[in-house]
């Protein structure tokens, strides 16, 4: 069973295949963060989708204070290394590849700076964290390539897709489950996730919307193949 804990904003702690993977741990300066960096527990890998402060967050500190591997696009991994992180993997958009038994692929994201999304290709689940992005047509290709069970998508608007664009993204990706993120952290990205849910029901029939509050965990079991 895979466990996905939403830590608030785009931050997640994902337990999958016996590994603990943290994505975009923006915690100490995050008004809605569910945990402080020192409460994050065991971490095997920290993945950061891009260099904006609300994604890099506490990632360097978490890696310096643990044995966790920092994984990001090459330039950001180099920066982590310059900031005292010992174990870094600087990859690029593409893949898949394995890091310490975790299989990953990095995807494009339409955003400023060097932005990416990431797909975790686990035995227990395939999870696509889109990163900060607008909707783009190749989300369909990413969906066809990796067949994600779960998609984590921003709905905040202003910096990323809003609910309507995100519902179109879901219709392209076609995951089994979608969980909205990157909303209600700040006033400028205030959104109603129920509105997103209604739009998904219309545009992407059959996709289940799971709405979490920061700190809550979603558990996923892949149904056995017949
Ligand atoms: Ni950003
Ligand atoms: Mn962001």
CSV table of C-alpha atoms and ligand atoms in Angstrom, one decimal:
chain,number,residue,atom,x,y,z
A,1,UNK,CA,0.0,0.0,0.0
A,2,UNK,CA,1.3,3.5,-0.9
A,3,UNK,CA,0.6,6.3,1.6
A,4,UNK,CA,0.6,9.9,0.5
A,5,UNK,CA,0.6,12.6,3.1
A,6,UNK,CA,-0.1,16.1,2.0
A,7,UNK,CA,2.1,18.4,4.0
A,8,UNK,CA,0.4,21.5,2.5
A,9,UNK,CA,1.1,23.5,-0.7
A,10,UNK,CA,3.0,21.2,-3.1
A,11,UNK,CA,4.7,19.3,-0.3
A,12,UNK,CA,4.2,15.6,0.1
A,13,UNK,CA,5.6,12.7,2.1
A,14,UNK,CA,5.0,9.5,0.1
A,15,UNK,CA,5.7,6.1,1.5
A,16,UNK,CA,6.0,3.6,-1.3
A,17,UNK,CA,7.7,0.2,-1.7
A,18,UNK,CA,9.3,0.6,1.7
A,19,UNK,CA,10.8,4.0,0.8
A,20,UNK,CA,10.0,7.4,2.2
A,21,UNK,CA,10.1,10.1,-0.5
A,22,UNK,CA,9.5,13.8,0.2
A,23,UNK,CA,8.5,16.2,-2.6
A,24,UNK,CA,8.8,20.0,-2.5
A,25,UNK,CA,9.1,20.3,1.3
A,26,UNK,CA,8.2,23.9,1.8
A,27,UNK,CA,7.5,23.8,5.6
A,28,UNK,CA,9.0,26.4,7.8
A,29,UNK,CA,7.7,29.5,6.0
A,30,UNK,CA,4.5,27.8,4.9
A,31,UNK,CA,1.5,29.1,6.8
A,32,UNK,CA,-0.5,25.9,6.3
A,33,UNK,CA,2.3,23.3,6.7
A,34,UNK,CA,1.3,20.2,8.6
A,35,UNK,CA,4.8,19.5,10.1
A,36,UNK,CA,8.0,21.3,10.8
A,37,UNK,CA,11.2,20.1,9.0
A,38,UNK,CA,12.5,18.4,12.2
A,39,UNK,CA,9.2,16.4,12.4
A,40,UNK,CA,9.4,14.9,9.0
A,41,UNK,CA,10.8,11.5,10.2
A,42,UNK,CA,12.7,9.1,8.1
A,43,UNK,CA,13.4,10.3,4.6
A,44,UNK,CA,15.2,8.3,1.9
A,45,UNK,CA,14.9,10.9,-0.9
A,46,UNK,CA,13.9,14.5,-1.4
A,47,UNK,CA,12.7,15.5,-4.8
A,48,UNK,CA,12.4,19.1,-5.7
A,49,UNK,CA,10.5,20.1,-8.9
A,50,UNK,CA,12.0,23.5,-9.4
A,51,UNK,CA,13.9,26.3,-7.8
A,52,UNK,CA,11.1,28.5,-6.5
A,53,UNK,CA,11.2,29.1,-2.7
A,54,UNK,CA,7.8,27.5,-2.1
A,55,UNK,CA,9.3,24.2,-3.5
A,56,UNK,CA,12.9,24.2,-2.5
A,57,UNK,CA,11.7,25.2,1.0
A,58,UNK,CA,13.6,23.2,3.6
A,59,UNK,CA,14.9,20.6,1.3
A,60,UNK,CA,18.6,21.4,1.8
A,61,UNK,CA,18.2,21.4,5.5
A,62,UNK,CA,16.3,18.1,5.5
A,63,UNK,CA,19.0,16.4,3.4
A,64,UNK,CA,21.9,17.9,5.5
A,65,UNK,CA,20.2,16.6,8.7
A,66,UNK,CA,19.6,13.1,7.3
A,67,UNK,CA,21.0,10.5,4.9
A,68,UNK,CA,18.4,11.5,2.2
A,69,UNK,CA,19.4,11.9,-1.4
A,70,UNK,CA,18.5,15.2,-3.0
A,71,UNK,CA,17.0,14.7,-6.5
A,72,UNK,CA,16.2,17.5,-9.0
A,73,UNK,CA,17.1,18.8,-12.4
A,74,UNK,CA,20.9,19.2,-12.8
A,75,UNK,CA,21.3,22.9,-12.0
A,76,UNK,CA,19.3,22.7,-8.8
A,77,UNK,CA,21.1,19.5,-7.7
A,78,UNK,CA,24.4,21.4,-8.2
A,79,UNK,CA,23.1,24.2,-6.0
A,80,UNK,CA,22.1,21.7,-3.3
A,81,UNK,CA,25.6,20.3,-3.4
A,82,UNK,CA,27.0,23.8,-3.0
A,83,UNK,CA,24.8,24.2,0.0
A,84,UNK,CA,26.2,21.3,1.8
A,85,UNK,CA,24.0,18.5,0.7
A,86,UNK,CA,26.2,15.3,0.4
A,87,UNK,CA,24.1,13.0,-1.7
A,88,UNK,CA,22.7,14.6,-4.8
A,89,UNK,CA,21.3,13.3,-8.1
A,90,UNK,CA,21.1,15.9,-10.9
A,91,UNK,CA,19.0,14.4,-13.6
A,92,UNK,CA,17.0,16.0,-16.4
A,93,UNK,CA,13.6,15.9,-18.0
A,94,UNK,CA,13.4,12.3,-19.3
A,95,UNK,CA,14.0,8.9,-17.7
A,96,UNK,CA,13.0,6.6,-16.2
A,97,UNK,CA,15.9,5.9,-14.0
A,98,UNK,CA,16.5,4.4,-10.6
A,99,UNK,CA,17.8,6.1,-7.5
A,100,UNK,CA,18.3,3.9,-4.4
A,101,UNK,CA,15.6,1.6,-5.6
A,102,UNK,CA,13.1,4.3,-6.5
A,103,UNK,CA,12.2,4.5,-10.2
A,104,UNK,CA,11.6,8.0,-11.4
A,105,UNK,CA,10.9,10.0,-14.6
A,106,UNK,CA,11.0,13.8,-14.8
A,107,UNK,CA,8.5,15.6,-17.0
A,108,UNK,CA,8.2,19.0,-18.5
A,109,UNK,CA,6.2,21.7,-16.7
A,110,UNK,CA,5.1,25.0,-18.2
A,111,UNK,CA,6.4,27.5,-15.6
A,112,UNK,CA,9.2,30.0,-15.2
A,113,UNK,CA,12.8,28.9,-14.3
A,114,UNK,CA,13.9,25.3,-14.8
A,115,UNK,CA,10.6,23.6,-13.9
A,116,UNK,CA,9.7,19.9,-13.9
A,117,UNK,CA,7.2,17.4,-12.8
A,118,UNK,CA,8.0,14.0,-11.5
A,119,UNK,CA,6.6,10.5,-11.9
A,120,UNK,CA,7.3,7.9,-9.2
A,121,UNK,CA,7.0,4.5,-10.9
A,122,UNK,CA,6.5,2.2,-7.9
A,123,UNK,CA,5.3,-1.3,-7.6
A,124,UNK,CA,2.6,-0.1,-5.2
A,125,UNK,CA,1.5,2.9,-7.3
A,126,UNK,CA,2.5,5.2,-10.1
A,127,UNK,CA,2.3,8.8,-8.9
A,128,UNK,CA,2.6,11.9,-11.1
A,129,UNK,CA,3.3,15.2,-9.3
A,130,UNK,CA,3.0,17.7,-12.0
A,131,UNK,CA,5.0,20.4,-10.2
A,132,UNK,CA,3.9,24.0,-10.8
A,133,UNK,CA,2.5,24.1,-14.3
A,134,UNK,CA,-0.1,25.4,-16.7
A,135,UNK,CA,-2.0,22.8,-18.6
A,136,UNK,CA,-0.2,21.5,-21.8
A,137,UNK,CA,-1.1,19.0,-24.5
A,138,UNK,CA,1.8,16.6,-23.7
A,139,UNK,CA,0.1,15.7,-20.4
A,140,UNK,CA,-1.8,13.2,-22.6
A,141,UNK,CA,1.6,11.7,-23.7
A,142,UNK,CA,2.7,11.5,-20.0
A,143,UNK,CA,-0.5,9.8,-19.2
A,144,UNK,CA,-0.1,7.3,-22.0
A,145,UNK,CA,3.6,6.6,-21.2
A,146,UNK,CA,3.3,6.1,-17.4
A,147,UNK,CA,-0.4,5.4,-16.7
A,148,UNK,CA,-0.4,7.1,-13.4
A,149,UNK,CA,-2.7,5.8,-10.7
A,150,UNK,CA,-2.6,9.1,-8.9
A,151,UNK,CA,-2.0,12.6,-10.2
A,152,UNK,CA,-1.2,15.5,-7.9
A,153,UNK,CA,-2.2,18.7,-9.6
A,154,UNK,CA,-2.1,22.4,-8.7
A,155,UNK,CA,-5.4,24.3,-8.8
A,156,UNK,CA,-4.5,27.6,-7.2
A,157,UNK,CA,-4.4,29.7,-10.4
A,158,UNK,CA,-2.2,32.8,-10.5
A,159,UNK,CA,1.1,30.8,-10.4
A,160,UNK,CA,-0.3,27.6,-12.0
A,161,UNK,CA,-3.4,26.1,-13.5
A,162,UNK,CA,-6.7,27.1,-12.0
A,163,UNK,CA,-9.5,24.6,-11.3
A,164,UNK,CA,-10.8,24.7,-14.9
A,165,UNK,CA,-7.4,24.2,-16.5
A,166,UNK,CA,-6.5,21.5,-14.0
A,167,UNK,CA,-9.7,19.6,-14.8
A,168,UNK,CA,-8.7,19.6,-18.5
A,169,UNK,CA,-5.2,18.4,-17.4
A,170,UNK,CA,-6.9,15.5,-15.6
A,171,UNK,CA,-8.9,14.7,-18.8
A,172,UNK,CA,-5.5,14.5,-20.6
A,173,UNK,CA,-3.6,12.5,-17.9
A,174,UNK,CA,-6.5,10.1,-17.2
A,175,UNK,CA,-5.2,9.0,-13.7
A,176,UNK,CA,-7.4,6.8,-11.5
A,177,UNK,CA,-7.3,9.3,-8.7
A,178,UNK,CA,-6.5,13.0,-8.6
A,179,UNK,CA,-5.6,15.1,-5.6
A,180,UNK,CA,-5.6,18.9,-5.8
A,181,UNK,CA,-2.7,20.9,-4.3
A,182,UNK,CA,-1.0,24.3,-4.4
A,183,UNK,CA,-4.1,26.2,-3.3
A,184,UNK,CA,-5.3,28.1,-0.1
A,185,UNK,CA,-1.7,28.5,1.1
A,186,UNK,CA,-1.9,32.3,0.4
A,187,UNK,CA,-4.8,34.6,-0.4
A,188,UNK,CA,-3.7,34.9,-4.1
A,189,UNK,CA,-4.3,31.2,-4.6
A,190,UNK,CA,-7.5,30.8,-2.7
A,191,UNK,CA,-9.7,28.2,-4.4
A,192,UNK,CA,-12.6,25.9,-3.7
A,193,UNK,CA,-11.5,22.3,-4.3
A,194,UNK,CA,-15.1,21.2,-4.6
A,195,UNK,CA,-15.5,23.3,-7.7
A,196,UNK,CA,-12.5,21.5,-9.2
A,197,UNK,CA,-14.1,18.2,-8.2
A,198,UNK,CA,-17.3,19.1,-10.1
A,199,UNK,CA,-15.4,20.1,-13.2
A,200,UNK,CA,-13.4,16.8,-13.1
A,201,UNK,CA,-16.7,14.9,-12.9
A,202,UNK,CA,-17.8,16.6,-16.0
A,203,UNK,CA,-14.6,16.5,-18.1
A,204,UNK,CA,-12.9,13.4,-16.9
A,205,UNK,CA,-15.6,10.8,-16.2
A,206,UNK,CA,-14.4,8.0,-14.0
A,207,UNK,CA,-11.5,9.8,-12.3
A,208,UNK,CA,-12.0,10.0,-8.5
A,209,UNK,CA,-11.2,13.3,-6.9
A,210,UNK,CA,-9.7,13.0,-3.4
A,211,UNK,CA,-9.6,16.3,-1.4
A,212,UNK,CA,-7.2,16.4,1.5
A,213,UNK,CA,-6.5,18.9,4.1
A,214,UNK,CA,-2.8,19.6,5.1
A,215,UNK,CA,-1.6,16.8,7.3
A,216,UNK,CA,-4.1,14.2,5.9
A,217,UNK,CA,-3.0,10.9,4.3
A,218,UNK,CA,-4.4,9.1,1.4
A,219,UNK,CA,-3.8,5.3,1.2
A,220,UNK,CA,-3.7,3.6,-2.1
A,221,UNK,CA,-3.8,-0.1,-3.0
A,222,UNK,CA,-3.4,-1.2,-6.5
A,223,UNK,CA,-6.1,-3.7,-7.5
A,224,UNK,CA,-4.6,-7.1,-8.5
A,225,UNK,CA,-4.7,-7.8,-12.2
A,226,UNK,CA,-7.2,-10.5,-13.2
B,1,LIG,NI1,6.9,27.9,-9.0
B,2,LIG,MN1,4.8,27.1,-6.5
